[in-house]
DNA sequence: TTGCAGGGGTCAA
DNA sequence: TTGACCCCTGCA
């Protein structure tokens, strides 16, 4: 059975949901541009991961997006929003191609999409990201899920959901530290407790201005500007942020400023120059900078 | 083999 | 404005 859904032709086949005519989509770009930590590349180029309470294998070839372990209902309830399929990335790329630098970055990461991830999971993941490397972040998030989440069996293998607020808030610090988060564990625990007791209401962030949402998130320990902006952007809450980490700083200094620049200079420039598309621009630039080791002298 | 620097930041002084 | 911070990896 083939049905039409929001402009896409979708069908269910052998336990998979298949979406046709998907443009501007490349799993490598999407899953390895630093926005998510739970998708693992398989030898055949597919990616396995967990979203909400669903494990799946994702493949993409020639406009055809295949998501295993899923039905059409799952596409409607989870995957369509998660992969931001309702957004025209060609249009975004066209609008952002305003100079040679952006053109190059977009050409390189042409298949990037901003995932709409769970706000709570994104918040904890980016607290873990502070002064840390991607493989380590993935290990810690995986360990937390395995220790506190629920098991899901797919193709005979075990996967784990990311734990809910109560689960983490009720943990002992010593147990959380077994997940190897180091000094960030106390931040995670305190943050979970603050969400649980209502000190900060994550659901209210969407109704705030971007600046208000950032300040609200910074009330959590372990959350500064960078972590707050990543949380806002990668949960699909707001798109007019420009998370500025060392890579983005390097690429901006080397390619736009031609000199050392402060964080606030970069923030102001991005707001003026990229405006409401700053978050998308950041992803193309970050991916380009990191893959090319821009500004590291290598 | 052992030792040391440093990493997609944040906090505290 | 500057160092410390858990843990791990890469590289002498």
mmCIF file of C-alpha atoms (C1' of nucleotides) in Angstrom:
data_model
loop_
_atom_site.group_PDB
_atom_site.id
_atom_site.type_symbol
_atom_site.label_atom_id
_atom_site.label_comp_id
_atom_site.label_asym_id
_atom_site.label_seq_id
_atom_site.Cartn_x
_atom_site.Cartn_y
_atom_site.Cartn_z
ATOM 1 C CA UNK A 1 0.000 0.000 0.000
ATOM 2 C CA UNK A 2 1.355 3.383 -0.976
ATOM 3 C CA UNK A 3 -0.067 6.529 0.572
ATOM 4 C CA UNK A 4 0.597 10.190 0.282
ATOM 5 C CA UNK A 5 1.663 12.066 3.372
ATOM 6 C CA UNK A 6 2.553 15.740 3.419
ATOM 7 C CA UNK A 7 3.983 15.625 -0.056
ATOM 8 C CA UNK A 8 5.843 12.352 0.305
ATOM 9 C CA UNK A 9 5.001 8.970 -1.098
ATOM 10 C CA UNK A 10 5.296 6.468 1.736
ATOM 11 C CA UNK A 11 4.753 2.769 2.083
ATOM 12 C CA UNK A 12 5.178 -0.066 4.513
ATOM 13 C CA UNK A 13 7.098 -3.146 3.509
ATOM 14 C CA UNK A 14 8.524 -6.052 5.488
ATOM 15 C CA UNK A 15 8.379 -4.185 8.772
ATOM 16 C CA UNK A 16 9.994 -1.088 7.304
ATOM 17 C CA UNK A 17 8.591 2.250 6.384
ATOM 18 C CA UNK A 18 9.893 3.678 3.123
ATOM 19 C CA UNK A 19 9.709 7.338 2.177
ATOM 20 C CA UNK A 20 10.280 8.304 -1.446
ATOM 21 C CA UNK A 21 11.462 11.561 -2.978
ATOM 22 C CA UNK A 22 13.389 12.672 0.095
ATOM 23 C CA UNK A 23 15.831 15.375 -0.910
ATOM 24 C CA UNK A 24 18.689 17.063 0.946
ATOM 25 C CA UNK A 25 19.301 14.020 3.109
ATOM 26 C CA UNK A 26 22.587 12.269 3.830
ATOM 27 C CA UNK A 27 22.848 10.031 6.906
ATOM 28 C CA UNK A 28 26.568 10.657 7.317
ATOM 29 C CA UNK A 29 26.057 14.415 7.306
ATOM 30 C CA UNK A 30 23.046 14.230 9.595
ATOM 31 C CA UNK A 31 24.365 11.804 12.164
ATOM 32 C CA UNK A 32 27.988 12.955 12.197
ATOM 33 C CA UNK A 33 27.623 16.709 12.215
ATOM 34 C CA UNK A 34 27.699 16.747 15.996
ATOM 35 C CA UNK A 35 24.057 17.203 16.869
ATOM 36 C CA UNK A 36 23.303 13.676 18.135
ATOM 37 C CA UNK A 37 25.115 10.911 19.965
ATOM 38 C CA UNK A 38 22.979 7.809 19.678
ATOM 39 C CA UNK A 39 23.319 6.760 16.051
ATOM 40 C CA UNK A 40 25.976 4.215 15.268
ATOM 41 C CA UNK A 41 27.274 3.607 11.782
ATOM 42 C CA UNK A 42 27.180 0.030 10.570
ATOM 43 C CA UNK A 43 29.537 -1.553 8.087
ATOM 44 C CA UNK A 44 27.003 -1.339 5.278
ATOM 45 C CA UNK A 45 26.566 2.407 5.731
ATOM 46 C CA UNK A 46 23.271 2.207 7.589
ATOM 47 C CA UNK A 47 22.830 3.707 11.059
ATOM 48 C CA UNK A 48 21.198 2.129 14.096
ATOM 49 C CA UNK A 49 19.811 4.247 16.874
ATOM 50 C CA UNK A 50 17.072 4.850 19.398
ATOM 51 C CA UNK A 51 14.514 7.648 19.377
ATOM 52 C CA UNK A 52 11.916 7.818 22.132
ATOM 53 C CA UNK A 53 10.988 4.166 22.741
ATOM 54 C CA UNK A 54 11.846 3.047 19.238
ATOM 55 C CA UNK A 55 15.004 1.396 17.932
ATOM 56 C CA UNK A 56 15.562 1.453 14.188
ATOM 57 C CA UNK A 57 17.984 1.048 11.316
ATOM 58 C CA UNK A 58 18.071 3.977 8.897
ATOM 59 C CA UNK A 59 19.231 3.753 5.296
ATOM 60 C CA UNK A 60 19.149 6.245 2.480
ATOM 61 C CA UNK A 61 19.817 5.804 -1.226
ATOM 62 C CA UNK A 62 18.822 7.887 -4.220
ATOM 63 C CA UNK A 63 15.973 9.717 -2.588
ATOM 64 C CA UNK A 64 14.635 6.672 -0.768
ATOM 65 C CA UNK A 65 14.644 6.797 3.019
ATOM 66 C CA UNK A 66 14.169 3.449 4.708
ATOM 67 C CA UNK A 67 13.460 3.119 8.418
ATOM 68 C CA UNK A 68 13.307 -0.385 9.842
ATOM 69 C CA UNK A 69 11.233 -1.671 12.722
ATOM 70 C CA UNK A 70 8.620 0.966 11.890
ATOM 71 C CA UNK A 71 5.151 1.300 10.454
ATOM 72 C CA UNK A 72 3.469 4.199 8.675
ATOM 73 C CA UNK A 73 2.083 5.319 12.030
ATOM 74 C CA UNK A 74 5.629 5.583 13.393
ATOM 75 C CA UNK A 75 6.615 7.726 10.445
ATOM 76 C CA UNK A 76 3.734 10.052 11.229
ATOM 77 C CA UNK A 77 4.235 10.056 14.999
ATOM 78 C CA UNK A 78 8.011 10.042 15.272
ATOM 79 C CA UNK A 79 10.200 10.055 12.197
ATOM 80 C CA UNK A 80 8.619 12.799 10.112
ATOM 81 C CA UNK A 81 9.264 15.420 12.769
ATOM 82 C CA UNK A 82 12.513 13.882 13.965
ATOM 83 C CA UNK A 83 14.090 14.155 10.512
ATOM 84 C CA UNK A 84 12.454 17.530 9.930
ATOM 85 C CA UNK A 85 10.954 16.227 6.695
ATOM 86 C CA UNK A 86 8.479 19.089 6.530
ATOM 87 C CA UNK A 87 11.218 21.642 5.916
ATOM 88 C CA UNK A 88 12.568 22.634 2.509
ATOM 89 C CA UNK A 89 16.324 22.484 2.956
ATOM 90 C CA UNK A 90 16.960 23.412 -0.669
ATOM 91 C CA UNK A 91 15.409 26.759 0.063
ATOM 92 C CA UNK A 92 17.483 27.181 3.225
ATOM 93 C CA UNK A 93 20.666 26.332 1.386
ATOM 94 C CA UNK A 94 19.789 28.746 -1.386
ATOM 95 C CA UNK A 95 19.228 31.557 1.098
ATOM 96 C CA UNK A 96 22.443 30.778 2.977
ATOM 97 C CA UNK A 97 24.621 30.580 -0.150
ATOM 98 C CA UNK A 98 25.459 34.255 0.092
ATOM 99 C CA UNK A 99 29.230 34.004 -0.056
ATOM 100 C CA UNK A 100 31.922 31.606 -1.216
ATOM 101 C CA UNK A 101 32.522 30.256 2.283
ATOM 102 C CA UNK A 102 28.923 29.243 2.846
ATOM 103 C CA UNK A 103 28.667 27.849 -0.679
ATOM 104 C CA UNK A 104 31.631 25.592 0.006
ATOM 105 C CA UNK A 105 30.373 24.515 3.423
ATOM 106 C CA UNK A 106 26.918 23.752 2.035
ATOM 107 C CA UNK A 107 28.320 21.861 -0.920
ATOM 108 C CA UNK A 108 30.345 19.769 1.508
ATOM 109 C CA UNK A 109 27.536 19.056 3.982
ATOM 110 C CA UNK A 110 24.701 19.158 1.460
ATOM 111 C CA UNK A 111 22.690 16.464 3.225
ATOM 112 C CA UNK A 112 22.625 17.981 6.703
ATOM 113 C CA UNK A 113 19.283 18.265 8.476
ATOM 114 C CA UNK A 114 18.619 19.530 11.961
ATOM 115 C CA UNK A 115 17.045 16.747 13.957
ATOM 116 C CA UNK A 116 14.157 17.550 16.276
ATOM 117 C CA UNK A 117 15.367 15.642 19.298
ATOM 118 C CA UNK A 118 13.854 15.172 22.707
ATOM 119 C CA UNK A 119 14.627 18.277 24.768
ATOM 120 C CA UNK A 120 15.430 16.428 27.971
ATOM 121 C CA UNK A 121 17.784 13.966 26.297
ATOM 122 C CA UNK A 122 19.456 16.774 24.347
ATOM 123 C CA UNK A 123 19.995 18.800 27.509
ATOM 124 C CA UNK A 124 21.708 15.949 29.341
ATOM 125 C CA UNK A 125 23.721 14.948 26.266
ATOM 126 C CA UNK A 126 25.154 18.430 25.874
ATOM 127 C CA UNK A 127 25.952 18.768 29.563
ATOM 128 C CA UNK A 128 28.068 15.679 28.970
ATOM 129 C CA UNK A 129 29.636 17.280 25.905
ATOM 130 C CA UNK A 130 31.436 19.960 27.909
ATOM 131 C CA UNK A 131 35.196 19.639 27.474
ATOM 132 C CA UNK A 132 34.683 16.215 25.991
ATOM 133 C CA UNK A 133 35.042 14.387 22.688
ATOM 134 C CA UNK A 134 32.352 12.874 20.579
ATOM 135 C CA UNK A 135 33.307 9.183 21.060
ATOM 136 C CA UNK A 136 33.359 9.744 24.815
ATOM 137 C CA UNK A 137 30.027 11.551 24.797
ATOM 138 C CA UNK A 138 28.504 8.646 22.887
ATOM 139 C CA UNK A 139 29.893 6.163 25.387
ATOM 140 C CA UNK A 140 28.535 8.047 28.376
ATOM 141 C CA UNK A 141 25.074 8.606 26.873
ATOM 142 C CA UNK A 142 24.996 4.927 25.917
ATOM 143 C CA UNK A 143 26.019 3.852 29.396
ATOM 144 C CA UNK A 144 23.379 6.048 31.029
ATOM 145 C CA UNK A 145 20.738 4.577 28.742
ATOM 146 C CA UNK A 146 21.845 1.053 29.447
ATOM 147 C CA UNK A 147 21.908 1.623 33.183
ATOM 148 C CA UNK A 148 18.687 3.625 33.586
ATOM 149 C CA UNK A 149 16.673 3.200 30.389
ATOM 150 C CA UNK A 150 14.386 0.421 29.198
ATOM 151 C CA UNK A 151 15.580 -2.426 27.066
ATOM 152 C CA UNK A 152 14.332 -2.772 23.505
ATOM 153 C CA UNK A 153 15.068 -5.863 21.467
ATOM 154 C CA UNK A 154 15.582 -5.393 17.731
ATOM 155 C CA UNK A 155 16.920 -8.080 15.400
ATOM 156 C CA UNK A 156 17.922 -10.090 18.448
ATOM 157 C CA UNK A 157 20.053 -7.300 19.866
ATOM 158 C CA UNK A 158 19.477 -5.108 22.897
ATOM 159 C CA UNK A 159 19.028 -1.352 22.695
ATOM 160 C CA UNK A 160 18.079 1.056 25.459
ATOM 161 C CA UNK A 161 15.834 4.075 25.648
ATOM 162 C CA UNK A 162 17.157 7.264 27.165
ATOM 163 C CA UNK A 163 15.898 7.330 30.784
ATOM 164 C CA UNK A 164 13.131 9.676 31.869
ATOM 165 C CA UNK A 165 13.585 12.503 34.369
ATOM 166 C CA UNK A 166 12.437 10.554 37.425
ATOM 167 C CA UNK A 167 14.839 7.735 36.749
ATOM 168 C CA UNK A 168 17.886 9.994 36.703
ATOM 169 C CA UNK A 169 16.663 12.294 39.457
ATOM 170 C CA UNK A 170 16.311 9.300 41.759
ATOM 171 C CA UNK A 171 19.772 7.973 41.107
ATOM 172 C CA UNK A 172 22.628 8.010 43.573
ATOM 173 C CA UNK A 173 25.589 10.075 42.414
ATOM 174 C CA UNK A 174 27.923 7.128 42.909
ATOM 175 C CA UNK A 175 25.873 5.015 40.528
ATOM 176 C CA UNK A 176 25.714 7.728 37.892
ATOM 177 C CA UNK A 177 29.464 8.099 38.081
ATOM 178 C CA UNK A 178 29.828 4.518 36.925
ATOM 179 C CA UNK A 179 28.752 5.806 33.500
ATOM 180 C CA UNK A 180 32.085 7.644 33.273
ATOM 181 C CA UNK A 181 30.737 11.141 33.011
ATOM 182 C CA UNK A 182 33.341 12.403 35.446
ATOM 183 C CA UNK A 183 32.819 15.864 36.914
ATOM 184 C CA UNK A 184 29.677 16.289 34.802
ATOM 185 C CA UNK A 185 27.761 13.644 36.784
ATOM 186 C CA UNK A 186 26.929 16.006 39.623
ATOM 187 C CA UNK A 187 25.575 18.484 37.061
ATOM 188 C CA UNK A 188 23.409 15.803 35.479
ATOM 189 C CA UNK A 189 21.974 14.703 38.796
ATOM 190 C CA UNK A 190 21.231 18.241 39.961
ATOM 191 C CA UNK A 191 19.705 19.110 36.588
ATOM 192 C CA UNK A 192 17.452 16.047 36.719
ATOM 193 C CA UNK A 193 16.328 17.029 40.214
ATOM 194 C CA UNK A 194 15.595 20.575 39.107
ATOM 195 C CA UNK A 195 13.437 19.330 36.246
ATOM 196 C CA UNK A 196 11.660 16.872 38.486
ATOM 197 C CA UNK A 197 10.824 19.379 41.212
ATOM 198 C CA UNK A 198 9.671 21.957 38.680
ATOM 199 C CA UNK A 199 12.407 24.529 39.286
ATOM 200 C CA UNK A 200 12.688 24.763 35.518
ATOM 201 C CA UNK A 201 9.861 23.711 33.229
ATOM 202 C CA UNK A 202 11.342 22.385 29.998
ATOM 203 C CA UNK A 203 8.000 22.450 28.219
ATOM 204 C CA UNK A 204 7.732 26.202 28.702
ATOM 205 C CA UNK A 205 10.897 26.973 26.726
ATOM 206 C CA UNK A 206 9.101 26.807 23.406
ATOM 207 C CA UNK A 207 6.883 29.723 24.425
ATOM 208 C CA UNK A 208 9.768 31.974 25.399
ATOM 209 C CA UNK A 209 11.937 34.222 23.276
ATOM 210 C CA UNK A 210 15.282 32.754 22.319
ATOM 211 C CA UNK A 211 17.108 34.877 24.886
ATOM 212 C CA UNK A 212 14.678 33.912 27.629
ATOM 213 C CA UNK A 213 15.017 30.232 26.783
ATOM 214 C CA UNK A 214 18.800 30.479 26.883
ATOM 215 C CA UNK A 215 18.776 32.190 30.281
ATOM 216 C CA UNK A 216 16.290 29.661 31.627
ATOM 217 C CA UNK A 217 18.496 26.749 30.575
ATOM 218 C CA UNK A 218 21.560 28.408 32.100
ATOM 219 C CA UNK A 219 19.973 28.000 35.508
ATOM 220 C CA UNK A 220 21.003 24.360 35.329
ATOM 221 C CA UNK A 221 24.504 23.549 36.576
ATOM 222 C CA UNK A 222 26.863 22.651 33.754
ATOM 223 C CA UNK A 223 24.896 24.738 31.271
ATOM 224 C CA UNK A 224 26.521 27.835 29.828
ATOM 225 C CA UNK A 225 25.882 29.633 26.535
ATOM 226 C CA UNK A 226 27.212 26.875 24.326
ATOM 227 C CA UNK A 227 25.322 24.012 25.956
ATOM 228 C CA UNK A 228 22.155 26.107 26.173
ATOM 229 C CA UNK A 229 22.310 27.023 22.488
ATOM 230 C CA UNK A 230 22.961 23.439 21.430
ATOM 231 C CA UNK A 231 20.028 22.251 23.525
ATOM 232 C CA UNK A 232 17.744 24.872 22.020
ATOM 233 C CA UNK A 233 18.850 24.185 18.452
ATOM 234 C CA UNK A 234 19.080 20.402 18.378
ATOM 235 C CA UNK A 235 15.725 19.947 20.042
ATOM 236 C CA UNK A 236 14.144 22.078 17.326
ATOM 237 C CA UNK A 237 13.006 24.640 19.886
ATOM 238 C CA UNK A 238 14.562 27.688 18.173
ATOM 239 C CA UNK A 239 16.706 28.132 15.091
ATOM 240 C CA UNK A 240 18.091 31.637 15.532
ATOM 241 C CA UNK A 241 20.992 30.555 17.718
ATOM 242 C CA UNK A 242 24.615 30.110 16.716
ATOM 243 C CA UNK A 243 26.278 27.660 19.129
ATOM 244 C CA UNK A 244 29.879 28.782 19.203
ATOM 245 C CA UNK A 245 32.340 26.133 20.245
ATOM 246 C CA UNK A 246 36.033 25.996 19.446
ATOM 247 C CA UNK A 247 35.403 24.711 15.920
ATOM 248 C CA UNK A 248 32.897 27.379 15.028
ATOM 249 C CA UNK A 249 35.129 30.004 16.580
ATOM 250 C CA UNK A 250 38.045 28.782 14.488
ATOM 251 C CA UNK A 251 36.138 28.713 11.240
ATOM 252 C CA UNK A 252 34.688 32.172 11.832
ATOM 253 C CA UNK A 253 38.064 33.636 12.740
ATOM 254 C CA UNK A 254 39.850 32.045 9.839
ATOM 255 C CA UNK A 255 37.268 32.452 7.089
ATOM 256 C CA UNK A 256 35.180 35.492 8.064
ATOM 257 C CA UNK A 257 37.149 37.692 10.433
ATOM 258 C CA UNK A 258 40.688 36.938 9.344
ATOM 259 C CA UNK A 259 41.763 37.591 12.914
ATOM 260 C CA UNK A 260 41.002 36.426 16.463
ATOM 261 C CA UNK A 261 37.453 37.317 17.465
ATOM 262 C CA UNK A 262 35.571 37.263 20.737
ATOM 263 C CA UNK A 263 32.503 35.123 21.302
ATOM 264 C CA UNK A 264 30.244 38.137 21.409
ATOM 265 C CA UNK A 265 31.673 39.460 18.134
ATOM 266 C CA UNK A 266 30.894 36.135 16.516
ATOM 267 C CA UNK A 267 27.422 36.002 18.028
ATOM 268 C CA UNK A 268 26.604 39.506 16.802
ATOM 269 C CA UNK A 269 27.946 38.808 13.348
ATOM 270 C CA UNK A 270 25.913 35.610 13.038
ATOM 271 C CA UNK A 271 22.738 37.303 14.203
ATOM 272 C CA UNK A 272 23.145 40.113 11.664
ATOM 273 C CA UNK A 273 24.420 38.047 8.782
ATOM 274 C CA UNK A 274 22.473 34.790 9.060
ATOM 275 C CA UNK A 275 19.498 36.018 11.079
ATOM 276 C CA UNK A 276 16.770 33.469 11.643
ATOM 277 C CA UNK A 277 18.821 30.862 9.744
ATOM 278 C CA UNK A 278 21.847 31.137 12.039
ATOM 279 C CA UNK A 279 21.353 27.652 13.457
ATOM 280 C CA UNK A 280 21.417 26.051 10.025
ATOM 281 C CA UNK A 281 24.468 28.060 9.002
ATOM 282 C CA UNK A 282 26.232 26.913 12.149
ATOM 283 C CA UNK A 283 25.720 23.260 11.264
ATOM 284 C CA UNK A 284 27.158 23.591 7.760
ATOM 285 C CA UNK A 285 30.107 25.597 9.074
ATOM 286 C CA UNK A 286 30.781 23.301 12.006
ATOM 287 C CA UNK A 287 30.744 20.171 9.877
ATOM 288 C CA UNK A 288 32.971 21.778 7.279
ATOM 289 C CA UNK A 289 35.414 23.073 9.886
ATOM 290 C CA UNK A 290 35.714 19.837 11.782
ATOM 291 C CA UNK A 291 36.083 17.567 8.765
ATOM 292 C CA UNK A 292 38.716 19.868 7.286
ATOM 293 C CA UNK A 293 40.368 20.576 10.640
ATOM 294 C CA UNK A 294 40.110 24.292 9.927
ATOM 295 C CA UNK A 295 42.310 26.440 12.100
ATOM 296 C CA UNK A 296 44.247 23.626 13.751
ATOM 297 C CA UNK A 297 47.284 24.009 11.542
ATOM 298 C CA UNK A 298 46.920 20.431 10.290
ATOM 299 C "C1'" DT B 1 56.001 0.772 28.940
ATOM 300 C "C1'" DT B 2 55.088 5.098 31.145
ATOM 301 C "C1'" DG B 3 53.929 9.932 31.107
ATOM 302 C "C1'" DC B 4 51.718 13.876 29.634
ATOM 303 C "C1'" DA B 5 48.845 17.082 27.001
ATOM 304 C "C1'" DG B 6 44.452 18.239 25.682
ATOM 305 C "C1'" DG B 7 39.532 17.823 24.301
ATOM 306 C "C1'" DG B 8 32.565 20.371 20.553
ATOM 307 C "C1'" DG B 9 32.800 24.194 28.272
ATOM 308 C "C1'" DT B 10 31.553 25.533 32.846
ATOM 309 C "C1'" DC B 11 32.384 27.004 37.424
ATOM 310 C "C1'" DA B 12 34.573 29.496 41.022
ATOM 311 C "C1'" DA B 13 37.864 32.627 42.654
ATOM 312 C "C1'" DT C 1 40.212 36.564 33.292
ATOM 313 C "C1'" DT C 2 42.290 32.120 34.515
ATOM 314 C "C1'" DG C 3 42.905 27.447 36.170
ATOM 315 C "C1'" DA C 4 40.805 23.017 37.562
ATOM 316 C "C1'" DC C 5 38.082 19.364 36.225
ATOM 317 C "C1'" DC C 6 36.911 13.186 35.072
ATOM 318 C "C1'" DC C 7 38.274 10.250 31.659
ATOM 319 C "C1'" DC C 8 40.258 8.721 27.577
ATOM 320 C "C1'" DT C 9 43.191 8.808 23.530
ATOM 321 C "C1'" DG C 10 47.213 9.888 20.932
ATOM 322 C "C1'" DC C 11 51.851 10.406 20.841
ATOM 323 C "C1'" DA C 12 56.441 10.951 22.547
#
